[in-house]
PDB file of C-alpha atoms in Angstrom:
ATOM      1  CA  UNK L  26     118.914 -23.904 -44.304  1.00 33.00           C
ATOM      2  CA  UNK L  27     116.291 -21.800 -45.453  1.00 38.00           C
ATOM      3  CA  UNK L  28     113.659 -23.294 -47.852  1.00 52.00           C
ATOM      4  CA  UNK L  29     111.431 -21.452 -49.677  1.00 50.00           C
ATOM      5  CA  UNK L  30     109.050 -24.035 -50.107  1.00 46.00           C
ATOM      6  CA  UNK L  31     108.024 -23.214 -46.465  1.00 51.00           C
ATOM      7  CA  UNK L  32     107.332 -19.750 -47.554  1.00 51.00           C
ATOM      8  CA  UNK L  33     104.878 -21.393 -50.056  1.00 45.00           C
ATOM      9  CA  UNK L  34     103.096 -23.039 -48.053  1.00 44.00           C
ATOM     10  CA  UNK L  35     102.301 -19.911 -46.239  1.00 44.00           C
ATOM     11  CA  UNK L  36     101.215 -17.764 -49.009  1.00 50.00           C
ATOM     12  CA  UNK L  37      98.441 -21.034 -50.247  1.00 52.00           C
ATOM     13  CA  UNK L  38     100.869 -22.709 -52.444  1.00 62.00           C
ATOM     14  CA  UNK L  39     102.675 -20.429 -54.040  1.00 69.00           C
ATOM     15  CA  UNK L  40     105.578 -17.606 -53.833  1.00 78.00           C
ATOM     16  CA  UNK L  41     104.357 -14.459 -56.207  1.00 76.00           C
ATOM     17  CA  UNK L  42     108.161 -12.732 -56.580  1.00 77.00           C
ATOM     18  CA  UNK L  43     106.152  -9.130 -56.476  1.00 76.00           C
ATOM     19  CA  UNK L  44     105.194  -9.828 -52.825  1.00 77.00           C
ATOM     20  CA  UNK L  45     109.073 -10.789 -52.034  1.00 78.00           C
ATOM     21  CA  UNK L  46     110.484  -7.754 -49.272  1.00 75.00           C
ATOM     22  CA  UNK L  47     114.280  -8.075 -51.022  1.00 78.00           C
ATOM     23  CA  UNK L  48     116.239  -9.172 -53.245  1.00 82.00           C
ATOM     24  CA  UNK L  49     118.102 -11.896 -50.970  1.00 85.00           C
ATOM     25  CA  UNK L  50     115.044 -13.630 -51.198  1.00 84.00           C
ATOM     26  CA  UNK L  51     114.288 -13.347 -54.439  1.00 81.00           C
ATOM     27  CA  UNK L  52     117.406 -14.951 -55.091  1.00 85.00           C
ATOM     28  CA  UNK L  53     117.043 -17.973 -52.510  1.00 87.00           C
ATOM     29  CA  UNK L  54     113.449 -18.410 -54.346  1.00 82.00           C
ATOM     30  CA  UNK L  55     116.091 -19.073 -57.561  1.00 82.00           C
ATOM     31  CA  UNK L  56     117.950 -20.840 -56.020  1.00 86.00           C
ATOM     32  CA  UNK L  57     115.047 -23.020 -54.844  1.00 82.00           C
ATOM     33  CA  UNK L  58     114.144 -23.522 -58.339  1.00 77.00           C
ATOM     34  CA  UNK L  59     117.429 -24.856 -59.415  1.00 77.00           C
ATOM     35  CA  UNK L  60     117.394 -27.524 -56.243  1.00 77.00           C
ATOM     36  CA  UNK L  61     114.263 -28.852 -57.419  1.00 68.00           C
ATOM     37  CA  UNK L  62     112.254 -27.301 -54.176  1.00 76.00           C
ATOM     38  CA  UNK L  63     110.231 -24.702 -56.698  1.00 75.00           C
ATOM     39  CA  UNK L  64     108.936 -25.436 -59.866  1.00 68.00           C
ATOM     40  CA  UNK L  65     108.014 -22.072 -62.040  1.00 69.00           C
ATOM     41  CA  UNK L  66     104.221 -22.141 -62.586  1.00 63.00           C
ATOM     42  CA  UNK L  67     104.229 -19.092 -64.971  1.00 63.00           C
ATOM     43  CA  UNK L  68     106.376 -16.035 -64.774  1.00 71.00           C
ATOM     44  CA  UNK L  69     106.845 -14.397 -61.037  1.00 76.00           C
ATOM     45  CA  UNK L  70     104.510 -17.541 -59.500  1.00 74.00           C
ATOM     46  CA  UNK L  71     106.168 -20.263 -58.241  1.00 75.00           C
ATOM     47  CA  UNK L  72     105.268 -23.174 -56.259  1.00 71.00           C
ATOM     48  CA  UNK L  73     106.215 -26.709 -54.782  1.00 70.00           C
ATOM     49  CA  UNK L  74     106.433 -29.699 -57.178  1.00 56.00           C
ATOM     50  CA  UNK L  75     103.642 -31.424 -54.761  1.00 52.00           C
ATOM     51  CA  UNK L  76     101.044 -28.391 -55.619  1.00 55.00           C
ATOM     52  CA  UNK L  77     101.040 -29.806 -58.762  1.00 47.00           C
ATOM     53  CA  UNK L  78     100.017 -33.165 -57.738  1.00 43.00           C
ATOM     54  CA  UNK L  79      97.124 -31.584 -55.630  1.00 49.00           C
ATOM     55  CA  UNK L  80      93.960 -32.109 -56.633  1.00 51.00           C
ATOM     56  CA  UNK L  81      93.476 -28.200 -57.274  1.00 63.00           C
ATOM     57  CA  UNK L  82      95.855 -25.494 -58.016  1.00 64.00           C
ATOM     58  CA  UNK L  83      95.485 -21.784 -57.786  1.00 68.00           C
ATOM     59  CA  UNK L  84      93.270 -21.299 -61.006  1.00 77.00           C
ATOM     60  CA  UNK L  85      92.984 -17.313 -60.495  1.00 76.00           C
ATOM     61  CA  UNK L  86      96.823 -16.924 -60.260  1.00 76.00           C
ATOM     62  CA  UNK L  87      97.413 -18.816 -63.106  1.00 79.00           C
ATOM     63  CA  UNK L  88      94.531 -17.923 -65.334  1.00 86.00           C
ATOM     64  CA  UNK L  89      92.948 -15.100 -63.870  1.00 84.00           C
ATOM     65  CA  UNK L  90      89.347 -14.721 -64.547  1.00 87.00           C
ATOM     66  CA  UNK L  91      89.097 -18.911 -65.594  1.00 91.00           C
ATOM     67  CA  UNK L  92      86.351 -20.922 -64.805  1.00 95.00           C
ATOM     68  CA  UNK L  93      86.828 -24.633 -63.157  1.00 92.00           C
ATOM     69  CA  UNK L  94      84.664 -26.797 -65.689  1.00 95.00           C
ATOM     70  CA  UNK L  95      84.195 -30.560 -67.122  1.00 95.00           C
ATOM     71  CA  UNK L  96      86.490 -33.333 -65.410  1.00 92.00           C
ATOM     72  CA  UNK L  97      87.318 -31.282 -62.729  1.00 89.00           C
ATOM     73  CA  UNK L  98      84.248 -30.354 -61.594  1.00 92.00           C
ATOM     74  CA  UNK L  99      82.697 -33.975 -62.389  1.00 93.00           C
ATOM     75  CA  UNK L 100      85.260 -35.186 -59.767  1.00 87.00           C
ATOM     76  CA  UNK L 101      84.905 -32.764 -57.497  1.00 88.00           C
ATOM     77  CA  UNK L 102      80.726 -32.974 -57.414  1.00 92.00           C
ATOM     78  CA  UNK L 103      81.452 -37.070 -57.546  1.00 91.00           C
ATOM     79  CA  UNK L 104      79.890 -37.430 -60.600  1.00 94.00           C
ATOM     80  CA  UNK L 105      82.333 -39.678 -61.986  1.00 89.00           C
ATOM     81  CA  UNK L 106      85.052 -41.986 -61.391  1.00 80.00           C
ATOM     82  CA  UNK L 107      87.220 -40.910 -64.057  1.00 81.00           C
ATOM     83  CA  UNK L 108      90.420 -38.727 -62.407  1.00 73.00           C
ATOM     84  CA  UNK L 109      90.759 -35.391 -64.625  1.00 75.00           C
ATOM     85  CA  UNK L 110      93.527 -35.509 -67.340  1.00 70.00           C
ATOM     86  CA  UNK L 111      93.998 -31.918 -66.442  1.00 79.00           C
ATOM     87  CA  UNK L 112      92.984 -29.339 -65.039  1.00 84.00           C
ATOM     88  CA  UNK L 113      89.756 -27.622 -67.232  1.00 90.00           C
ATOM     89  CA  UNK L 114      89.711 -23.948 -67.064  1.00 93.00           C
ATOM     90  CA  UNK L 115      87.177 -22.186 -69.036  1.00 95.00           C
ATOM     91  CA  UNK L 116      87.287 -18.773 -70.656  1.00 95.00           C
ATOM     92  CA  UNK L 117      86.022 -15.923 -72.828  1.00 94.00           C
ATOM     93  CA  UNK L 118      86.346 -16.789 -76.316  1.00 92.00           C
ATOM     94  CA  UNK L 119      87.734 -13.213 -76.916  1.00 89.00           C
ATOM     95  CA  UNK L 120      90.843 -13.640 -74.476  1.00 88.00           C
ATOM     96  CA  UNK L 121      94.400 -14.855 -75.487  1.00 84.00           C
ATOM     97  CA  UNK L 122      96.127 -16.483 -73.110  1.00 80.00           C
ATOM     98  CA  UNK L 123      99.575 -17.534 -73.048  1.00 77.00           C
ATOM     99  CA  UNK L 124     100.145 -20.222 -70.616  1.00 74.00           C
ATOM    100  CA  UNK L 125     103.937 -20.909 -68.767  1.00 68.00           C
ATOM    101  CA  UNK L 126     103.446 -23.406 -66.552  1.00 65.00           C
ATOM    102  CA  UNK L 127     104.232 -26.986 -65.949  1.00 63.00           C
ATOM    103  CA  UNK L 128     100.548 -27.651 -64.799  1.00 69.00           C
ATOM    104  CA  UNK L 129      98.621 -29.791 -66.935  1.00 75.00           C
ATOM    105  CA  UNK L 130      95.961 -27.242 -68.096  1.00 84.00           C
ATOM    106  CA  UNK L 131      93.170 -27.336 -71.108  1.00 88.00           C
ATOM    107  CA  UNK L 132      91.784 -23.516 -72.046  1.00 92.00           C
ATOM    108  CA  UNK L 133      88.409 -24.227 -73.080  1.00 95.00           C
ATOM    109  CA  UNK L 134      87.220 -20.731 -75.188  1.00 95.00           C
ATOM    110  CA  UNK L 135      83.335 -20.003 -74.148  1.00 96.00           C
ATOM    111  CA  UNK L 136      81.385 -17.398 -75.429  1.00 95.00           C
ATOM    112  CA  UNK L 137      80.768 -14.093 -72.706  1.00 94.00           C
ATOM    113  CA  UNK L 138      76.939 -15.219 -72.558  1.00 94.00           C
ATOM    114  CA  UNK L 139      78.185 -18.701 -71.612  1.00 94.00           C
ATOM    115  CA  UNK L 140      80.392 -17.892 -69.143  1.00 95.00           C
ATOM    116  CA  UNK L 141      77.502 -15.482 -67.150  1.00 94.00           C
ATOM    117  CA  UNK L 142      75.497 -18.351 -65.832  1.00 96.00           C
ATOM    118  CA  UNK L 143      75.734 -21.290 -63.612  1.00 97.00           C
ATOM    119  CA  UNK L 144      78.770 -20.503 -62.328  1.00 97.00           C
ATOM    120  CA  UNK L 145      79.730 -20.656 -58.295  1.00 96.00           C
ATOM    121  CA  UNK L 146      83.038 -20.152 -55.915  1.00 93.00           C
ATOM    122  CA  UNK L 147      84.190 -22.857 -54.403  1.00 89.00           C
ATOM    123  CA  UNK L 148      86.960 -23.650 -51.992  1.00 84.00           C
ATOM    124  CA  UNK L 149      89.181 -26.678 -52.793  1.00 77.00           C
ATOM    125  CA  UNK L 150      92.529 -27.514 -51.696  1.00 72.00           C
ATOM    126  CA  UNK L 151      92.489 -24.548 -49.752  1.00 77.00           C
ATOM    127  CA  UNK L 152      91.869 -22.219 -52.862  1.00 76.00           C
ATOM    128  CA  UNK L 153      88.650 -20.108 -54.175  1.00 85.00           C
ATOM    129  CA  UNK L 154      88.110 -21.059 -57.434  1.00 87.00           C
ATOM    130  CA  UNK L 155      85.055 -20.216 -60.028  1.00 93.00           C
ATOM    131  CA  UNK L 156      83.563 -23.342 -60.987  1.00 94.00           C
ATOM    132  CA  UNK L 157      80.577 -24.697 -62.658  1.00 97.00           C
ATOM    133  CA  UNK L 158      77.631 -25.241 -60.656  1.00 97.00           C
ATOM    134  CA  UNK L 159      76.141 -28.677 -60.270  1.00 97.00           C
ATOM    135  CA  UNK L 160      73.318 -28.267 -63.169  1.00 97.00           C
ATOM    136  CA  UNK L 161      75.721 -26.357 -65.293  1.00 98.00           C
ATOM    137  CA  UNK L 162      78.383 -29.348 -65.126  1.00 97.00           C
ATOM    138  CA  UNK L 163      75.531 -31.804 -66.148  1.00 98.00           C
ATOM    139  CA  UNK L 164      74.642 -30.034 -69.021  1.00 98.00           C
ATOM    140  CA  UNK L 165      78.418 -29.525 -70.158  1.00 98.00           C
ATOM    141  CA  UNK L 166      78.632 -33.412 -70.352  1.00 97.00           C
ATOM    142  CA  UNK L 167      75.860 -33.315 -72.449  1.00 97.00           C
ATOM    143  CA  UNK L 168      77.386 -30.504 -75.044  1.00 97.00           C
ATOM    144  CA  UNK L 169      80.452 -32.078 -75.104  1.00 96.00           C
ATOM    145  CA  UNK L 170      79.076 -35.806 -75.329  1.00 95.00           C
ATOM    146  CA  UNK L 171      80.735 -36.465 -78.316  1.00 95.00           C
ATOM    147  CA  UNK L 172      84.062 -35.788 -77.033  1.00 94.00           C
ATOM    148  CA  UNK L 173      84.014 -37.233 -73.091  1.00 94.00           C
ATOM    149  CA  UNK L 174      81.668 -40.849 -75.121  1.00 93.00           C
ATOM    150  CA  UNK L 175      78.520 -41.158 -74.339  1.00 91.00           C
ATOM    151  CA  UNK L 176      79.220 -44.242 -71.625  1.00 93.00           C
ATOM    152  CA  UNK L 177      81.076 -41.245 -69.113  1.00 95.00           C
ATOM    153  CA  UNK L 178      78.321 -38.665 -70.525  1.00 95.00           C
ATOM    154  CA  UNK L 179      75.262 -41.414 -68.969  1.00 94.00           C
ATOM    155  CA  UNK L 180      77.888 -41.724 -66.086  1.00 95.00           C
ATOM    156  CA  UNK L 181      77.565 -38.326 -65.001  1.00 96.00           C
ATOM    157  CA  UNK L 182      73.860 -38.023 -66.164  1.00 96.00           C
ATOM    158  CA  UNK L 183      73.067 -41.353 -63.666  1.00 95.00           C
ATOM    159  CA  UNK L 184      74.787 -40.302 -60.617  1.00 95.00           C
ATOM    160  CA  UNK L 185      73.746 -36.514 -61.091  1.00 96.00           C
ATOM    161  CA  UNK L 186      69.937 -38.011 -60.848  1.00 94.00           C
ATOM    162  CA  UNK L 187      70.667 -40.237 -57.941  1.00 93.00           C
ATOM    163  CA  UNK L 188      71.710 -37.145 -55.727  1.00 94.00           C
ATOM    164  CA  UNK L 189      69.016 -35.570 -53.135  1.00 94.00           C
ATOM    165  CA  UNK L 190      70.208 -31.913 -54.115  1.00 95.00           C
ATOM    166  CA  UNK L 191      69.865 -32.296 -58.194  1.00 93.00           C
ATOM    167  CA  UNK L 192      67.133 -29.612 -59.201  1.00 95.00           C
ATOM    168  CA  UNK L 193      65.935 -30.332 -62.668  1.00 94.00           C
ATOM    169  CA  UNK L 194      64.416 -27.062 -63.650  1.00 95.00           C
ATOM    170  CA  UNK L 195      67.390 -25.247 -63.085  1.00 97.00           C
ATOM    171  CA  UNK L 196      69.206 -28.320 -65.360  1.00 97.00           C
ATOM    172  CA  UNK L 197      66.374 -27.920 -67.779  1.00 96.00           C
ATOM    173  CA  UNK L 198      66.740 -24.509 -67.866  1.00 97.00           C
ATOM    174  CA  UNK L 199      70.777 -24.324 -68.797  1.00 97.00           C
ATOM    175  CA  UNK L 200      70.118 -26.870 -71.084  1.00 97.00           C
ATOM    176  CA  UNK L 201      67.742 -24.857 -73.119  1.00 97.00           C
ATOM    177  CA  UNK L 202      70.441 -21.829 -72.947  1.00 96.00           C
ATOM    178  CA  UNK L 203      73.325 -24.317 -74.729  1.00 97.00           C
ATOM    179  CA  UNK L 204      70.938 -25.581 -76.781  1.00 96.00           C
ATOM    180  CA  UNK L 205      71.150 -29.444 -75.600  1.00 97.00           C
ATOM    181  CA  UNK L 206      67.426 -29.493 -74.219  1.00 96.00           C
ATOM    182  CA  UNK L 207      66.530 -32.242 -76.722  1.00 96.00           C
ATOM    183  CA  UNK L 208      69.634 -34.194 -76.156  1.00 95.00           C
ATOM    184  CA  UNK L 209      69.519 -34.025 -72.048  1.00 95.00           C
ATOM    185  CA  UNK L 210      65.938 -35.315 -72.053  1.00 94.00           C
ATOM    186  CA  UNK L 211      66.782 -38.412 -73.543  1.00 93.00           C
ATOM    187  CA  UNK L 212      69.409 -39.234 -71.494  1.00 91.00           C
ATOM    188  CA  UNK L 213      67.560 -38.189 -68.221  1.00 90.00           C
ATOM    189  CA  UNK L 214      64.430 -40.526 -69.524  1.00 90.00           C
ATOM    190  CA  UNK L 215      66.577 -43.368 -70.239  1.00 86.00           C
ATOM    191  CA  UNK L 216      68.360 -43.190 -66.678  1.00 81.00           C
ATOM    192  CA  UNK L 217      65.153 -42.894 -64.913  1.00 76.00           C
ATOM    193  CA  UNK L 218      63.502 -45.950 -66.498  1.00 74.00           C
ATOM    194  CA  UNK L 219      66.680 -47.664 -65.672  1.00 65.00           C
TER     195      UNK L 219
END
């Protein structure tokens, strides 16, 4: 029997129904859906139930133009423990965005200047994603302190400064452009008299 789930795993994860030759397999794809082998991320993308268990999905097909940010790219920098609730796609403030899909996913709405710095591709899971650079996640943890608690904010702060690659002028430097300069100096100073 044919499964369309294998052609899924050819195409990185996911069957876009504007790439599909025919109709016959447009309608197996369906049909693959109502077995259980396909799960509808958002309308024409479709994908295996164990992409979604992954630890990234195809952020660009499902929000083009997001940014990886917060939990995810704590976890994927190892700068905490804590597994992301969801996935944490950043974007412009000025966009709407209607999302259809079964992932677990939290739009955070930046503003254009925030979104032009400290920002990298990265491959994970097999995918290219936009994410927040190592500096750039640091300082998010910071600016949203008062959300994440301030025990997985020094978390991230104290295993950021125990890493050989950390560059603190360039974290000094994004701190100063979200305006948490004040903020991240404490919590560097109390982590290095620790």
């Amino acid at each position: 029997m044919y499964k369309a789930s294998n052609q899924a795993g050819q195409q990185h994860g996911y069957i876009r129904t504007s790439e599909l030759s025919d109709r016959k397999k447009y309608r197996r794809v369906l049909k693959a859906v109502s077995a259980g082998e396909l799960v509808k991320v958002r309308h024409g993308v479709y994908a295996p139930p164990e992409e979604l268990l992954s630890n990234m999905v195809d952020v660009e097909s499902i929000v083009p133009g997001g940014v990886v940010c917060l939990y995810n790219a704590w976890a994927y920098y190892g700068l905490t423990t804590v597994s992301p609730p969801e996935f944490c796609i950043a974007i412009s403030a000025k966009r709407k965005v209607s999302l259809q899909t079964p992932f677990p996913i939290k739009l955070f709405y930046w503003k254009d200047d925030n979104l032009k710095f400290g920002i990298i591709e990265v491959k994970v899971s097999n995918y290219k994603v936009h994410m927040t650079d190592l500096e750039r996640s640091v300082c998010d943890a910071v600016k949203y302190r008062n959300k994440i608690g301030h025990a997985l904010c020094s978390e991230i702060i104290r295993n950021y400064t125990k890493r050989t690659d950390h560059n603190l002028s360039r974290l000094s430097e994004y701190a100063k452009i979200l305006r948490v300069e004040k903020k991240m100096k404490e919590y560097i100073t109390i982590t290095l008299g620790e």
